[in-house]
Short mmCIF file of C-alpha atoms in Angstrom, two decimals:
data_model
loop_
_atom_site.label_atom_id
_atom_site.label_comp_id
_atom_site.label_asym_id
_atom_site.label_seq_id
_atom_site.Cartn_x
_atom_site.Cartn_y
_atom_site.Cartn_z
CA MET A 1 -10.08 -16.43 9.69
CA LYS A 2 -8.90 -18.82 12.43
CA ILE A 3 -11.63 -18.23 15.00
CA PRO A 4 -10.93 -21.32 17.21
CA GLY A 5 -7.32 -20.18 17.81
CA ILE A 6 -8.44 -16.68 18.69
CA ALA A 7 -11.08 -18.09 21.04
CA THR A 8 -8.50 -20.18 22.91
CA LEU A 9 -6.07 -17.27 23.23
CA ALA A 10 -8.77 -14.89 24.43
CA ALA A 11 -10.01 -17.43 26.96
CA LEU A 12 -6.52 -17.96 28.40
CA LEU A 13 -5.89 -14.23 28.63
CA ALA A 14 -9.25 -13.68 30.29
CA ALA A 15 -8.62 -16.48 32.77
CA GLY A 16 -5.12 -15.22 33.60
CA SER A 17 -6.21 -11.65 34.17
CA LEU A 18 -9.11 -12.62 36.37
CA GLN A 19 -7.44 -15.20 38.59
CA ALA A 20 -5.83 -12.56 40.78
CA GLN A 21 -8.95 -10.40 40.91
CA ALA A 22 -11.92 -12.67 41.59
CA PRO A 23 -12.97 -15.97 43.07
CA GLU A 24 -12.73 -19.12 40.97
CA THR A 25 -16.47 -19.16 40.29
CA ASP A 26 -16.32 -15.65 38.78
CA VAL A 27 -13.38 -16.63 36.58
CA LYS A 28 -15.26 -19.64 35.20
CA ALA A 29 -18.37 -17.57 34.54
CA GLU A 30 -16.40 -14.90 32.66
CA LEU A 31 -14.54 -17.54 30.68
CA ALA A 32 -17.83 -19.16 29.62
CA LYS A 33 -19.21 -15.75 28.62
CA GLN A 34 -16.19 -14.98 26.42
CA GLN A 35 -16.32 -18.39 24.74
CA ALA A 36 -20.02 -17.95 23.99
CA ARG A 37 -19.40 -14.54 22.41
CA LEU A 38 -16.57 -15.87 20.24
CA ALA A 39 -18.65 -18.87 19.18
CA GLU A 40 -21.42 -16.51 18.04
CA LEU A 41 -18.88 -14.41 16.12
CA GLU A 42 -17.52 -17.52 14.39
CA LYS A 43 -21.05 -18.51 13.38
CA LYS A 44 -21.78 -15.09 11.86
CA VAL A 45 -18.52 -14.98 9.88
CA GLY A 46 -19.15 -18.47 8.49
CA ALA A 47 -22.69 -17.57 7.43
CA LYS A 48 -21.46 -14.46 5.59
CA ALA A 49 -18.81 -16.48 3.74
CA GLU A 50 -21.37 -19.05 2.58
CA SER A 51 -23.90 -16.46 1.40
CA ALA A 52 -21.46 -14.07 -0.33
CA PRO A 53 -22.47 -13.68 -4.00
CA LEU A 54 -20.06 -14.38 -6.86
CA SER A 55 -18.28 -11.12 -7.60
CA PHE A 56 -16.14 -9.86 -10.50
CA PRO A 57 -13.90 -6.83 -10.97
CA GLU A 58 -15.68 -3.54 -11.52
CA GLY A 59 -16.53 -3.00 -15.17
CA LEU A 60 -16.46 -6.69 -16.11
CA THR A 61 -19.55 -8.81 -16.82
CA PRO A 62 -19.06 -12.46 -17.86
CA TYR A 63 -21.99 -14.32 -19.41
CA VAL A 64 -22.89 -17.78 -20.74
CA LEU A 65 -25.75 -18.79 -23.04
CA ILE A 66 -26.69 -22.46 -23.58
CA ASP A 67 -29.21 -23.51 -26.24
CA LEU A 68 -29.98 -27.14 -27.08
CA THR A 69 -32.33 -28.19 -29.91
CA VAL A 70 -33.27 -31.70 -30.93
CA VAL A 71 -34.57 -31.23 -34.48
CA GLY A 72 -36.05 -33.40 -37.19
CA LYS A 73 -35.79 -32.49 -40.90
CA SER A 74 -37.66 -33.99 -43.82
CA ASN A 75 -35.83 -34.49 -47.13
CA ALA A 76 -32.55 -34.45 -45.25
CA THR A 77 -31.03 -36.84 -47.80
CA THR A 78 -31.13 -37.08 -51.59
CA ASP A 79 -33.58 -40.00 -51.35
CA GLY A 80 -36.00 -37.97 -49.19
CA ARG A 81 -35.36 -39.44 -45.74
CA THR A 82 -36.10 -37.66 -42.45
CA LYS A 83 -33.21 -37.10 -40.06
CA VAL A 84 -33.47 -36.43 -36.30
CA ASP A 85 -30.33 -34.98 -34.77
CA ILE A 86 -28.71 -32.58 -32.29
CA GLY A 87 -27.01 -29.87 -34.29
CA GLU A 88 -26.75 -26.12 -34.19
CA PRO A 89 -29.49 -24.68 -31.97
CA PHE A 90 -32.61 -23.13 -33.46
CA PHE A 91 -32.69 -19.80 -31.61
CA SER A 92 -29.22 -18.82 -30.41
CA GLY A 93 -25.65 -19.85 -31.04
CA ASN A 94 -24.15 -21.23 -27.83
CA ARG A 95 -21.75 -18.65 -26.48
CA TRP A 96 -19.74 -17.29 -23.60
CA GLY A 97 -18.19 -13.88 -23.34
CA LEU A 98 -16.88 -10.90 -21.44
CA LYS A 99 -18.26 -7.40 -21.72
CA GLY A 100 -17.75 -4.26 -19.72
CA LEU A 101 -17.83 -0.52 -19.21
CA LEU A 102 -15.02 1.44 -17.59
CA LYS A 103 -15.34 5.02 -16.39
CA THR A 104 -12.65 7.52 -17.36
CA ASN A 105 -11.52 10.80 -15.78
CA VAL A 106 -13.11 12.62 -18.73
CA ASP A 107 -16.64 13.66 -17.74
CA GLY A 108 -19.25 11.62 -19.63
CA LEU A 109 -16.75 9.38 -21.47
CA ASP A 110 -16.73 5.60 -20.92
CA ILE A 111 -14.64 2.81 -22.43
CA ILE A 112 -16.67 -0.23 -23.54
CA TYR A 113 -15.60 -3.64 -24.80
CA LYS A 114 -16.90 -7.08 -25.71
CA LEU A 115 -15.29 -10.46 -26.41
CA GLU A 116 -17.65 -13.30 -27.37
CA SER A 117 -16.94 -16.89 -28.39
CA GLU A 118 -19.25 -19.52 -29.85
CA TYR A 119 -19.13 -23.23 -29.09
CA PHE A 120 -21.07 -26.29 -30.19
CA LEU A 121 -22.97 -28.07 -27.46
CA TYR A 122 -23.11 -31.39 -29.28
CA ASP A 123 -19.31 -31.89 -29.35
CA GLY A 124 -17.78 -29.02 -27.38
CA GLU A 125 -15.83 -27.59 -30.31
CA GLN A 126 -15.45 -23.85 -30.76
CA GLY A 127 -17.67 -22.16 -33.34
CA LYS A 128 -14.93 -21.36 -35.85
CA THR A 129 -11.53 -23.02 -36.11
CA ASN A 130 -8.60 -20.79 -35.14
CA ALA A 131 -10.92 -17.97 -34.05
CA LEU A 132 -11.57 -17.87 -30.32
CA PHE A 133 -13.74 -14.73 -30.26
CA ASN A 134 -15.48 -15.37 -33.58
CA ARG A 135 -18.73 -13.62 -32.63
CA ASP A 136 -17.43 -10.37 -31.15
CA ALA A 137 -14.05 -8.80 -30.53
CA TRP A 138 -14.33 -5.02 -30.22
CA VAL A 139 -13.54 -2.01 -28.08
CA GLY A 140 -15.17 1.40 -28.14
CA ILE A 141 -16.26 4.59 -26.42
CA SER A 142 -19.67 5.84 -25.32
CA GLY A 143 -21.08 9.13 -24.13
CA ALA A 144 -23.48 11.90 -25.11
CA PHE A 145 -22.36 11.42 -28.73
CA GLY A 146 -23.67 7.84 -28.71
CA LYS A 147 -21.55 4.73 -29.08
CA ILE A 148 -18.55 4.06 -31.35
CA THR A 149 -17.14 0.53 -31.59
CA VAL A 150 -14.15 -0.81 -33.53
CA GLY A 151 -13.41 -4.47 -34.33
CA ARG A 152 -15.37 -7.59 -35.24
CA GLN A 153 -19.07 -7.02 -34.59
CA ASN A 154 -22.57 -7.24 -36.06
CA THR A 155 -23.37 -5.37 -39.23
CA LEU A 156 -25.25 -2.14 -38.59
CA ALA A 157 -28.17 -3.30 -40.77
CA ARG A 158 -28.56 -6.45 -38.71
CA ASP A 159 -28.89 -4.49 -35.46
CA PHE A 160 -31.60 -2.17 -36.84
CA ALA A 161 -33.65 -4.68 -38.88
CA VAL A 162 -33.77 -7.12 -35.95
CA ILE A 163 -36.92 -5.36 -34.68
CA TYR A 164 -39.01 -6.70 -37.59
CA CYS A 165 -37.10 -9.68 -39.02
CA ASP A 166 -39.04 -12.23 -36.93
CA PRO A 167 -41.20 -12.24 -33.77
CA PHE A 168 -38.57 -13.56 -31.34
CA ASN A 169 -36.66 -10.31 -30.75
CA HIS A 170 -36.96 -7.04 -28.85
CA ALA A 171 -39.33 -4.39 -30.21
CA GLU A 172 -37.27 -1.20 -29.92
CA VAL A 173 -34.15 -0.03 -31.74
CA ASN A 174 -31.34 0.17 -29.18
CA TYR A 175 -27.57 0.02 -28.76
CA ASP A 176 -27.45 -3.77 -28.41
CA GLU A 177 -26.27 -6.19 -31.07
CA GLY A 178 -29.33 -7.95 -32.45
CA GLY A 179 -29.66 -11.71 -32.67
CA TRP A 180 -31.79 -13.32 -35.39
CA THR A 181 -32.72 -17.00 -35.32
CA ASN A 182 -29.57 -19.10 -35.40
CA ASN A 183 -30.36 -22.04 -37.69
CA SER A 184 -33.70 -22.44 -39.45
CA ASN A 185 -35.35 -22.48 -42.86
CA PHE A 186 -36.36 -18.85 -42.46
CA LYS A 187 -32.94 -17.46 -41.54
CA SER A 188 -32.14 -16.30 -45.11
CA LEU A 189 -33.33 -12.73 -44.55
CA VAL A 190 -30.39 -12.00 -42.25
CA TYR A 191 -28.03 -12.10 -45.25
CA TYR A 192 -29.77 -9.08 -46.79
CA ALA A 193 -28.57 -7.26 -43.65
CA GLY A 194 -25.07 -8.60 -44.27
CA ALA A 195 -21.76 -7.39 -45.67
CA VAL A 196 -18.61 -8.55 -47.41
CA SER A 197 -15.70 -9.28 -45.10
CA ILE A 198 -13.11 -11.64 -46.50
CA GLY A 199 -10.06 -12.73 -44.56
CA PRO A 200 -7.81 -15.79 -44.33
CA VAL A 201 -9.13 -16.95 -40.94
CA THR A 202 -12.27 -15.29 -39.65
CA GLY A 203 -13.79 -13.93 -42.83
CA GLY A 204 -15.73 -15.30 -45.74
CA PRO A 205 -18.41 -14.21 -48.17
CA ALA A 206 -21.96 -13.42 -47.03
CA GLN A 207 -20.98 -12.33 -43.57
CA THR A 208 -23.50 -11.02 -41.07
CA ARG A 209 -20.65 -9.46 -39.10
CA LEU A 210 -17.96 -6.94 -39.94
CA ASP A 211 -14.26 -7.65 -39.62
CA LYS A 212 -12.32 -4.44 -38.96
CA GLY A 213 -15.68 -2.74 -38.51
CA ILE A 214 -16.20 0.86 -37.35
CA VAL A 215 -19.78 1.46 -36.17
CA TRP A 216 -21.48 4.55 -34.72
CA LYS A 217 -24.95 4.52 -33.15
CA LYS A 218 -26.91 7.31 -31.52
CA MET A 219 -30.33 7.26 -29.84
CA ASN A 220 -31.93 10.46 -28.54
CA GLU A 221 -34.69 11.15 -26.06
CA ALA A 222 -37.17 12.06 -28.81
CA GLY A 223 -37.04 8.49 -30.13
CA PHE A 224 -34.83 9.00 -33.20
CA CYS A 225 -32.07 6.45 -33.85
CA PHE A 226 -29.14 6.84 -36.24
CA GLY A 227 -26.23 4.69 -37.34
CA LEU A 228 -23.22 4.64 -39.67
CA ALA A 229 -20.80 1.79 -40.37
CA TYR A 230 -17.76 0.96 -42.49
CA ASN A 231 -15.32 -1.91 -42.50
CA LEU A 232 -11.72 -1.78 -43.62
CA ASN A 233 -10.56 -4.74 -45.72
CA TYR A 234 -7.81 -7.32 -46.11
CA GLU A 235 -6.73 -6.22 -49.58
CA PRO A 236 -3.06 -5.37 -50.18
CA ASN A 237 -3.54 -2.53 -52.65
CA THR A 238 -7.00 -0.95 -52.28
CA SER A 239 -9.21 0.31 -49.46
CA VAL A 240 -12.53 -0.08 -51.26
CA ARG A 241 -12.70 -3.62 -52.65
CA ASN A 242 -14.26 -6.16 -50.25
CA SER A 243 -15.46 -3.40 -47.95
CA THR A 244 -18.95 -2.37 -46.82
CA ALA A 245 -20.60 0.94 -45.92
CA ALA A 246 -24.02 1.29 -44.30
CA VAL A 247 -26.42 3.88 -42.92
CA ALA A 248 -29.47 3.17 -40.75
CA MET A 249 -32.28 5.07 -39.09
CA GLY A 250 -35.05 4.22 -36.67
CA TRP A 251 -37.85 5.64 -34.57
CA ASN A 252 -39.12 4.43 -31.21
CA ALA A 253 -42.65 5.42 -30.18
CA PRO A 254 -44.51 4.14 -27.10
CA THR A 255 -46.41 1.36 -28.93
CA TRP A 256 -44.72 1.14 -32.34
CA HIS A 257 -41.20 1.17 -33.76
CA LEU A 258 -39.72 1.72 -37.25
CA ALA A 259 -36.29 1.04 -38.76
CA GLY A 260 -34.53 0.91 -42.10
CA PHE A 261 -31.07 0.67 -43.63
CA TYR A 262 -29.07 1.05 -46.82
CA THR A 263 -25.89 -0.99 -47.38
CA GLN A 264 -23.42 -0.84 -50.25
CA ALA A 265 -20.55 -3.28 -50.66
CA ASN A 266 -17.83 -4.08 -53.16
CA ASN A 267 -17.13 -7.79 -53.55
CA ALA A 268 -14.35 -9.31 -55.64
CA GLY A 269 -14.81 -12.81 -54.24
CA THR A 270 -11.09 -13.40 -53.65
CA THR A 271 -8.16 -11.41 -52.34
CA ALA A 272 -7.09 -8.87 -54.94
CA THR A 273 -3.99 -9.40 -57.09
CA SER A 274 -2.28 -6.91 -59.37
CA ALA A 275 -3.93 -8.55 -62.37
CA THR A 276 -7.50 -8.54 -61.05
CA TYR A 277 -7.05 -5.08 -59.54
CA THR A 278 -6.20 -3.64 -62.96
CA SER A 279 -9.32 -5.10 -64.57
CA SER A 280 -11.68 -4.30 -61.69
CA PRO A 281 -10.16 -1.80 -59.24
CA THR A 282 -13.28 -1.47 -57.09
CA GLY A 283 -14.84 -4.92 -57.39
CA TYR A 284 -18.52 -5.47 -58.10
CA THR A 285 -21.06 -3.27 -56.33
CA GLN A 286 -23.81 -4.86 -54.26
CA LYS A 287 -26.63 -2.89 -52.65
CA SER A 288 -29.24 -3.81 -50.07
CA MET A 289 -32.01 -1.78 -48.50
CA SER A 290 -34.86 -2.53 -46.15
CA PHE A 291 -37.53 -0.90 -44.03
CA GLY A 292 -40.05 -2.25 -41.55
CA GLY A 293 -41.26 -2.14 -38.00
CA ASN A 294 -43.59 -3.49 -35.36
CA VAL A 295 -46.65 -2.42 -33.43
CA ASN A 296 -48.11 -3.54 -30.12
CA LEU A 297 -51.81 -3.91 -30.93
CA THR A 298 -52.40 -4.87 -27.30
CA PRO A 299 -50.00 -5.31 -24.37
CA ALA A 300 -49.85 -9.02 -25.26
CA LEU A 301 -49.98 -8.94 -29.10
CA LYS A 302 -47.11 -7.65 -31.28
CA VAL A 303 -47.10 -7.66 -35.11
CA ASN A 304 -43.93 -7.24 -37.25
CA ALA A 305 -43.50 -6.59 -40.99
CA GLY A 306 -40.61 -5.71 -43.28
CA TYR A 307 -39.43 -5.48 -46.90
CA PHE A 308 -35.95 -6.14 -48.36
CA HIS A 309 -34.49 -5.32 -51.80
CA TYR A 310 -31.06 -6.40 -53.02
CA THR A 311 -29.10 -5.92 -56.27
CA ALA A 312 -25.64 -7.12 -57.30
CA GLU A 313 -23.38 -6.51 -60.26
CA GLN A 314 -22.02 -9.75 -61.66
CA GLY A 315 -19.44 -8.72 -64.24
CA ALA A 316 -19.40 -7.30 -67.74
CA GLY A 317 -21.75 -9.11 -70.08
CA HIS A 318 -23.65 -10.76 -67.23
CA PRO A 319 -27.05 -9.79 -65.79
CA ASP A 320 -27.37 -8.00 -62.49
CA ARG A 321 -28.95 -9.98 -59.71
CA SER A 322 -32.16 -8.59 -58.18
CA ASP A 323 -33.98 -9.91 -55.08
CA ASN A 324 -37.20 -8.87 -53.37
CA ALA A 325 -38.32 -10.27 -50.01
CA TYR A 326 -40.87 -9.56 -47.32
CA THR A 327 -41.79 -10.89 -43.91
CA LEU A 328 -44.85 -10.81 -41.66
CA SER A 329 -44.91 -12.24 -38.13
CA GLY A 330 -46.43 -11.88 -34.71
CA SER A 331 -46.22 -12.93 -31.07
CA TYR A 332 -48.84 -13.32 -28.36
CA LYS A 333 -48.02 -13.52 -24.67
CA VAL A 334 -50.71 -15.75 -23.20
CA ASN A 335 -49.48 -15.18 -19.64
CA PRO A 336 -46.09 -14.75 -17.91
CA LYS A 337 -45.30 -18.43 -18.51
CA TRP A 338 -46.37 -18.94 -22.16
CA THR A 339 -45.71 -17.06 -25.44
CA LEU A 340 -46.87 -18.06 -28.94
CA TYR A 341 -45.17 -17.10 -32.25
CA ALA A 342 -46.01 -17.38 -35.96
CA GLY A 343 -44.74 -15.91 -39.20
CA LEU A 344 -44.13 -16.16 -42.93
CA GLN A 345 -41.58 -14.86 -45.39
CA SER A 346 -41.16 -14.85 -49.15
CA ILE A 347 -37.99 -14.39 -51.21
CA LYS A 348 -37.87 -13.93 -55.00
CA VAL A 349 -34.45 -14.15 -56.71
CA GLU A 350 -33.67 -13.17 -60.31
CA ASN A 351 -30.40 -13.88 -62.15
CA ALA A 352 -28.29 -15.13 -59.27
CA GLY A 353 -24.86 -16.35 -60.34
CA MET A 354 -24.20 -20.00 -59.50
CA ALA A 355 -21.68 -22.70 -60.41
CA THR A 356 -24.49 -25.17 -61.23
CA ALA A 357 -27.82 -24.84 -63.02
CA THR A 358 -29.79 -25.87 -59.92
CA GLY A 359 -29.08 -25.99 -56.20
CA SER A 360 -29.49 -24.15 -52.91
CA ILE A 361 -30.75 -20.60 -53.08
CA PRO A 362 -27.64 -18.36 -52.96
CA ASN A 363 -27.42 -15.87 -50.09
CA ALA A 364 -27.08 -12.14 -50.60
CA PHE A 365 -23.55 -10.68 -50.72
CA VAL A 366 -22.12 -13.92 -52.11
CA ASP A 367 -19.93 -13.12 -55.11
CA GLY A 368 -21.80 -14.20 -58.27
CA SER A 369 -19.59 -12.46 -60.79
CA ASN A 370 -18.66 -14.27 -63.99
CA ALA A 371 -20.60 -17.37 -62.91
CA LYS A 372 -21.39 -20.22 -65.25
CA PHE A 373 -25.16 -20.11 -64.67
CA TYR A 374 -27.61 -17.32 -63.79
CA THR A 375 -30.68 -18.69 -62.07
CA THR A 376 -34.12 -17.52 -60.99
CA GLY A 377 -36.38 -18.94 -58.30
CA SER A 378 -38.12 -18.36 -55.00
CA LYS A 379 -38.27 -19.51 -51.41
CA ASP A 380 -41.39 -19.28 -49.23
CA SER A 381 -41.45 -20.26 -45.55
CA ILE A 382 -43.99 -20.46 -42.76
CA TYR A 383 -43.14 -21.10 -39.13
CA GLY A 384 -44.48 -21.23 -35.61
CA GLY A 385 -43.27 -21.73 -32.09
CA VAL A 386 -44.16 -21.74 -28.41
CA ARG A 387 -41.99 -20.84 -25.44
CA ARG A 388 -42.53 -21.95 -21.85
CA HIS A 389 -40.73 -19.49 -19.57
CA LEU A 390 -39.52 -21.55 -16.60
CA ASN A 391 -37.95 -18.49 -14.93
CA LYS A 392 -36.21 -15.31 -16.05
CA LYS A 393 -33.18 -17.25 -17.30
CA ILE A 394 -34.59 -20.58 -18.51
CA GLU A 395 -37.11 -21.43 -21.21
CA ALA A 396 -38.24 -24.57 -23.02
CA TYR A 397 -39.56 -24.33 -26.56
CA ALA A 398 -41.13 -26.18 -29.46
CA VAL A 399 -40.74 -24.97 -33.08
CA TYR A 400 -41.89 -25.86 -36.59
CA ASP A 401 -41.21 -24.47 -40.06
CA TYR A 402 -41.88 -25.44 -43.65
CA MET A 403 -39.91 -24.19 -46.66
CA ARG A 404 -41.03 -24.37 -50.30
CA LEU A 405 -38.53 -23.80 -53.13
CA LYS A 406 -39.40 -23.13 -56.78
CA ASP A 407 -37.75 -23.06 -60.22
CA ALA A 408 -33.97 -23.51 -60.04
CA TYR A 409 -33.68 -23.99 -56.29
CA PHE A 410 -33.56 -27.36 -54.54
CA ILE A 411 -32.50 -28.94 -51.26
CA ASN A 412 -31.16 -32.48 -51.66
CA THR A 413 -32.87 -32.74 -55.07
CA ARG A 414 -36.22 -31.81 -53.45
CA GLN A 415 -38.14 -28.53 -53.33
CA GLY A 416 -39.57 -28.67 -49.84
CA GLN A 417 -38.48 -29.29 -46.28
CA ALA A 418 -40.16 -29.34 -42.88
CA GLU A 419 -38.32 -28.82 -39.60
CA TYR A 420 -39.62 -29.51 -36.11
CA GLY A 421 -37.77 -29.35 -32.84
CA LEU A 422 -37.76 -29.23 -29.06
CA GLY A 423 -35.26 -27.18 -27.14
CA LEU A 424 -34.02 -25.69 -23.89
CA ARG A 425 -32.40 -22.27 -23.61
CA ILE A 426 -30.46 -21.15 -20.51
CA SER A 427 -28.84 -17.82 -19.65
CA ALA A 428 -26.39 -19.30 -17.15
CA LEU A 429 -24.86 -15.97 -16.00
#
């Protein structure tokens, strides 16, 4: 808006119209009055422009999450040295994304969508090569029937079990995609809530997301929560191999919450060919189940607990793999600025297929069929953390964990590792 030009024009018009009607002193007084009014208008318009909030089209919400962790790890090398570095963040993968809800002309029916990309803060690279929206890329509908989403997204099991997997997450089962810790020695449980989803670019074994996923969730006013999920595959000649089906249920009460899931997958390990399809038309079945929950013992103290069981076929003449795991954790909100966390977890693995006789503990839903070695061992972890909430969008934190491996499992030829870190987490939008 060109206020100065308007002011000049108005002043000239006012002066011209008044010259023939009033003495010179009246003309000058009226001219000064008009200039003062226009100056005040210019001031108000400028103030509104400076204070106008950032706005986006209706139905679109952009967001940015930044998480930086400086972490030290013992036994980071084969000779047992400690390494301090900036790597993947402890709590959350760095991300930016677009999500939204659009109303339709059908009563009670909305269109929803989400596109989310991960990036590394330490070098600026994207989270996965050749995959811009590697975290989420889905569209769906929502209404009285619940929420149906189609595309790349979290596994259903992950979104339900998040309420008891560790103490850092929300307490209730809801429609949101659940985030577990991003990179730590007690992250292994998330793979029991995983799936198989193998593709040439975005896929890979032991996924915690579904490619080509179809997910339905429904929460009702009584507190019951339900979910179903299935993912189509990349295979050229079958719809069942390298696919995953899951069912989940939950219950939200005022001070406690329960959830559980059952997942069944078929994993061939590689893209099917006519030869392998003939010998194993449905792949090797893998099953995972879990149940758990949390309770608010006081408004400040929350306790979480859960159990996981996993089995996997590994080919004719080879033993089936069987895992059992449990977790116990809690959080205590000292005051609005400080929250404390602590937890433990234990994983016992029997007959896991591996290429070597010893090594890292293999994750669930990794194909172990026809392996050279079948190994047994365990992994026990304890951890703790503290968060300093600087405001609603910023928090600083300190974390520590210790992992102990047994039997066939090692990390850099050792059977123990401690991690300790300091971090800063920012919800920028």
